[in-house]
Amino acid sequence: MTAEPASGTGTGTGESTDDAAALPGGVKAAVEAVLMVVDEPAAPALLASVIGVPEQEVLAALTELRLEYDGYTGGGPEGAPRGFELRDVAGGWRIFSRADYAPVVSKFVLEGQSARLSQAALETLAVIAYRQPVSRARVSAIRGVNVDSVVRTLVQRGLIVDAGTEPETGSLLYRTTPYFLERLGLGSLDDLPQIAPHLPGLENLAEYEDTTY
């Protein structure tokens, strides 16, 4: 699907921009490229604004992509579905591993990656463990660095998982998993050691968090 060129800046509700018309592969390829890097479900209006086309074109592209991933090529016989699928969840769209392959993905995440966690990952995991449920933005504020890639790594390792959204901002929240407790040899989060003794002059992590803003 190729966007029609038009003057002006795309807002997601108006005409397609010249830049959108020049995209290789058209709107559908552009939508797919963005979906490959999002960390949270992307709303059609946001995708339309970024790509510079009307929201209706984005919705059409999303529908086509979902059908393609499910094995429908349009007019021809149904083929085998891809190992991933496109879902409309929480007001946005995101690519997920297909549920049929969950055992394979779980084995890879839990057993196929034996490398030790980096210092950055360990620090991020500690913040999430003590402040859960917590958003990436809050973790970034506490650590003073961007933690997007580290959070993705922890999710892939099965150590943390989505825990709903923050009411005030709509940001995804994260919490630790039973696998996290298993790896640390803990029965519950109550068994986590007190952190105050390791932060001289601070009574708890909440106070530490406040000093980062």
CSV table of C-alpha atoms in Angstrom, one decimal:
chain,number,residue,atom,x,y,z
A,1,MET,CA,0.0,0.0,0.0
A,2,THR,CA,1.6,3.3,-1.1
A,3,ALA,CA,0.7,6.6,0.4
A,4,GLU,CA,-0.3,9.4,-2.0
A,5,PRO,CA,2.0,12.4,-1.9
A,6,ALA,CA,0.8,15.6,-0.5
A,7,SER,CA,2.2,18.8,0.8
A,8,GLY,CA,2.3,19.7,4.5
A,9,THR,CA,3.2,17.8,7.6
A,10,GLY,CA,1.5,14.5,8.4
A,11,THR,CA,-0.6,14.6,11.6
A,12,GLY,CA,-2.2,11.2,11.5
A,13,THR,CA,-5.5,12.6,10.3
A,14,GLY,CA,-4.7,14.6,7.2
A,15,GLU,CA,-3.1,13.8,3.9
A,16,SER,CA,0.0,11.7,3.3
A,17,THR,CA,3.3,13.6,3.2
A,18,ASP,CA,6.0,13.5,0.5
A,19,ASP,CA,8.3,11.6,2.9
A,20,ALA,CA,5.7,8.9,3.5
A,21,ALA,CA,5.1,8.5,-0.2
A,22,ALA,CA,8.9,8.0,-0.8
A,23,LEU,CA,9.2,5.2,1.8
A,24,PRO,CA,10.5,2.0,0.3
A,25,GLY,CA,7.8,-0.6,0.6
A,26,GLY,CA,5.1,2.0,1.4
A,27,VAL,CA,3.2,2.5,4.6
A,28,LYS,CA,3.0,-1.2,5.5
A,29,ALA,CA,6.7,-1.6,5.5
A,30,ALA,CA,7.2,1.6,7.5
A,31,VAL,CA,4.6,0.4,10.1
A,32,GLU,CA,6.4,-3.0,10.3
A,33,ALA,CA,9.8,-1.3,10.8
A,34,VAL,CA,8.5,0.7,13.7
A,35,LEU,CA,6.8,-2.2,15.3
A,36,MET,CA,10.0,-4.1,15.4
A,37,VAL,CA,11.6,-1.7,17.8
A,38,VAL,CA,8.7,-0.6,20.1
A,39,ASP,CA,8.8,-1.6,23.8
A,40,GLU,CA,5.1,-1.0,24.4
A,41,PRO,CA,2.0,-1.4,22.2
A,42,ALA,CA,2.0,1.5,19.7
A,43,ALA,CA,-1.3,3.3,19.1
A,44,PRO,CA,-2.4,3.8,15.5
A,45,ALA,CA,-2.6,7.5,16.0
A,46,LEU,CA,1.1,7.6,17.1
A,47,LEU,CA,2.2,5.4,14.2
A,48,ALA,CA,0.3,7.7,11.8
A,49,SER,CA,2.0,10.8,13.3
A,50,VAL,CA,5.5,9.2,13.1
A,51,ILE,CA,5.1,7.9,9.5
A,52,GLY,CA,3.2,11.0,8.3
A,53,VAL,CA,0.0,9.4,6.9
A,54,PRO,CA,-3.7,9.3,7.8
A,55,GLU,CA,-4.6,6.9,10.7
A,56,GLN,CA,-6.9,5.0,8.3
A,57,GLU,CA,-3.9,4.0,6.2
A,58,VAL,CA,-2.0,2.8,9.3
A,59,LEU,CA,-5.0,0.7,10.4
A,60,ALA,CA,-5.3,-0.9,6.9
A,61,ALA,CA,-1.6,-1.7,7.0
A,62,LEU,CA,-1.9,-3.2,10.5
A,63,THR,CA,-4.7,-5.4,9.3
A,64,GLU,CA,-2.8,-6.6,6.3
A,65,LEU,CA,0.3,-7.4,8.4
A,66,ARG,CA,-1.7,-9.4,10.9
A,67,LEU,CA,-3.3,-11.4,8.1
A,68,GLU,CA,0.1,-12.0,6.5
A,69,TYR,CA,1.7,-13.2,9.8
A,70,ASP,CA,-1.3,-15.5,10.3
A,71,GLY,CA,-0.7,-17.1,6.9
A,72,TYR,CA,-3.2,-15.3,4.8
A,73,THR,CA,-1.6,-13.9,1.6
A,74,GLY,CA,-4.7,-12.3,0.1
A,75,GLY,CA,-6.8,-14.2,-2.4
A,76,GLY,CA,-4.5,-17.3,-2.3
A,77,PRO,CA,-4.6,-20.4,-0.2
A,78,GLU,CA,-3.9,-20.1,3.5
A,79,GLY,CA,-0.2,-20.7,4.3
A,80,ALA,CA,1.7,-21.6,7.4
A,81,PRO,CA,1.6,-18.9,10.1
A,82,ARG,CA,4.8,-17.1,11.0
A,83,GLY,CA,6.5,-17.7,14.4
A,84,PHE,CA,5.3,-14.3,15.5
A,85,GLU,CA,1.9,-12.5,15.5
A,86,LEU,CA,0.6,-8.9,15.6
A,87,ARG,CA,-1.8,-8.2,18.4
A,88,ASP,CA,-4.1,-5.3,19.2
A,89,VAL,CA,-3.6,-4.9,23.0
A,90,ALA,CA,-4.0,-2.1,25.5
A,91,GLY,CA,-5.0,0.4,22.9
A,92,GLY,CA,-2.0,-0.3,20.7
A,93,TRP,CA,-0.3,-2.8,18.4
A,94,ARG,CA,2.8,-4.9,19.1
A,95,ILE,CA,4.6,-7.9,17.6
A,96,PHE,CA,4.7,-11.0,19.9
A,97,SER,CA,6.0,-14.5,19.7
A,98,ARG,CA,3.2,-16.8,18.7
A,99,ALA,CA,1.8,-18.7,21.6
A,100,ASP,CA,2.3,-22.1,19.8
A,101,TYR,CA,6.0,-21.6,20.2
A,102,ALA,CA,6.1,-20.7,23.8
A,103,PRO,CA,7.9,-23.9,24.9
A,104,VAL,CA,10.7,-23.2,22.5
A,105,VAL,CA,11.0,-19.6,23.4
A,106,SER,CA,10.9,-20.4,27.1
A,107,LYS,CA,13.7,-22.9,26.7
A,108,PHE,CA,15.8,-20.4,24.8
A,109,VAL,CA,15.3,-17.7,27.4
A,110,LEU,CA,15.8,-19.8,30.5
A,111,GLU,CA,18.3,-22.3,29.3
A,112,GLY,CA,19.9,-21.1,26.1
A,113,GLN,CA,21.4,-17.9,27.5
A,114,SER,CA,24.0,-18.8,30.1
A,115,ALA,CA,26.0,-15.6,30.0
A,116,ARG,CA,26.2,-13.7,33.3
A,117,LEU,CA,24.2,-10.5,33.7
A,118,SER,CA,26.2,-7.3,33.4
A,119,GLN,CA,26.6,-4.9,36.3
A,120,ALA,CA,24.1,-2.6,34.7
A,121,ALA,CA,21.5,-5.4,34.5
A,122,LEU,CA,22.2,-6.5,38.1
A,123,GLU,CA,21.7,-2.9,39.3
A,124,THR,CA,18.5,-2.5,37.3
A,125,LEU,CA,17.2,-5.8,38.5
A,126,ALA,CA,17.9,-4.8,42.1
A,127,VAL,CA,15.9,-1.5,41.7
A,128,ILE,CA,12.9,-3.4,40.2
A,129,ALA,CA,13.1,-6.0,42.9
A,130,TYR,CA,12.9,-3.4,45.7
A,131,ARG,CA,10.5,-1.0,44.1
A,132,GLN,CA,8.1,-3.2,42.1
A,133,PRO,CA,5.9,-2.7,40.4
A,134,VAL,CA,7.9,0.1,38.8
A,135,SER,CA,8.2,1.8,35.4
A,136,ARG,CA,11.3,2.0,33.2
A,137,ALA,CA,11.2,5.8,33.6
A,138,ARG,CA,11.3,5.5,37.4
A,139,VAL,CA,14.2,3.0,37.2
A,140,SER,CA,16.1,5.3,34.8
A,141,ALA,CA,15.6,8.1,37.3
A,142,ILE,CA,17.0,6.1,40.1
A,143,ARG,CA,20.0,4.8,38.2
A,144,GLY,CA,20.6,8.0,36.3
A,145,VAL,CA,20.9,6.3,32.9
A,146,ASN,CA,18.6,4.9,30.2
A,147,VAL,CA,17.6,1.3,31.1
A,148,ASP,CA,15.5,0.4,28.0
A,149,SER,CA,17.9,-2.2,26.6
A,150,VAL,CA,18.7,-3.6,30.0
A,151,VAL,CA,15.0,-4.1,30.8
A,152,ARG,CA,14.5,-5.9,27.5
A,153,THR,CA,17.4,-8.2,28.5
A,154,LEU,CA,15.8,-8.9,31.9
A,155,VAL,CA,12.4,-9.7,30.3
A,156,GLN,CA,14.1,-12.0,27.8
A,157,ARG,CA,15.9,-13.8,30.6
A,158,GLY,CA,12.5,-14.4,32.4
A,159,LEU,CA,13.6,-12.4,35.4
A,160,ILE,CA,11.0,-9.6,35.1
A,161,VAL,CA,7.6,-9.3,33.5
A,162,ASP,CA,5.0,-6.7,32.6
A,163,ALA,CA,2.8,-5.9,35.6
A,164,GLY,CA,0.1,-3.6,34.1
A,165,THR,CA,0.3,0.1,33.6
A,166,GLU,CA,0.9,3.2,35.8
A,167,PRO,CA,-2.4,5.0,36.2
A,168,GLU,CA,-0.9,8.5,36.0
A,169,THR,CA,1.2,8.0,32.9
A,170,GLY,CA,0.1,4.8,31.2
A,171,SER,CA,3.7,3.5,31.3
A,172,LEU,CA,4.3,-0.2,31.6
A,173,LEU,CA,5.2,-1.4,35.1
A,174,TYR,CA,7.5,-4.3,35.8
A,175,ARG,CA,7.9,-6.8,38.5
A,176,THR,CA,10.1,-9.8,39.2
A,177,THR,CA,9.1,-13.4,38.4
A,178,PRO,CA,9.0,-16.6,40.3
A,179,TYR,CA,12.1,-17.5,38.2
A,180,PHE,CA,13.9,-14.6,39.8
A,181,LEU,CA,13.2,-16.0,43.3
A,182,GLU,CA,14.3,-19.4,42.1
A,183,ARG,CA,17.6,-18.1,40.8
A,184,LEU,CA,18.3,-16.2,44.1
A,185,GLY,CA,17.1,-19.1,46.2
A,186,LEU,CA,14.4,-17.1,47.9
A,187,GLY,CA,11.0,-18.3,49.1
A,188,SER,CA,9.3,-14.9,48.6
A,189,LEU,CA,10.2,-11.2,48.2
A,190,ASP,CA,10.0,-10.9,51.9
A,191,ASP,CA,13.3,-12.8,52.0
A,192,LEU,CA,15.1,-10.1,50.1
A,193,PRO,CA,17.9,-8.6,52.3
A,194,GLN,CA,17.3,-5.1,53.8
A,195,ILE,CA,18.9,-2.6,51.5
A,196,ALA,CA,19.4,0.3,54.0
A,197,PRO,CA,22.6,-1.1,55.4
A,198,HIS,CA,24.2,-1.0,52.0
A,199,LEU,CA,23.2,2.6,51.4
A,200,PRO,CA,24.9,4.6,54.2
A,201,GLY,CA,22.9,7.6,55.3
A,202,LEU,CA,19.7,6.5,53.6
A,203,GLU,CA,16.9,4.8,55.5
A,204,ASN,CA,15.4,3.0,52.5
A,205,LEU,CA,15.3,2.9,48.7
A,206,ALA,CA,12.3,5.3,48.6
A,207,GLU,CA,14.5,8.0,50.1
A,208,TYR,CA,17.3,7.1,47.7
A,209,GLU,CA,14.8,7.4,44.8
A,210,ASP,CA,13.8,10.9,45.9
A,211,THR,CA,17.4,12.1,45.8
A,212,THR,CA,17.6,11.3,42.0
A,213,TYR,CA,15.0,13.8,40.8
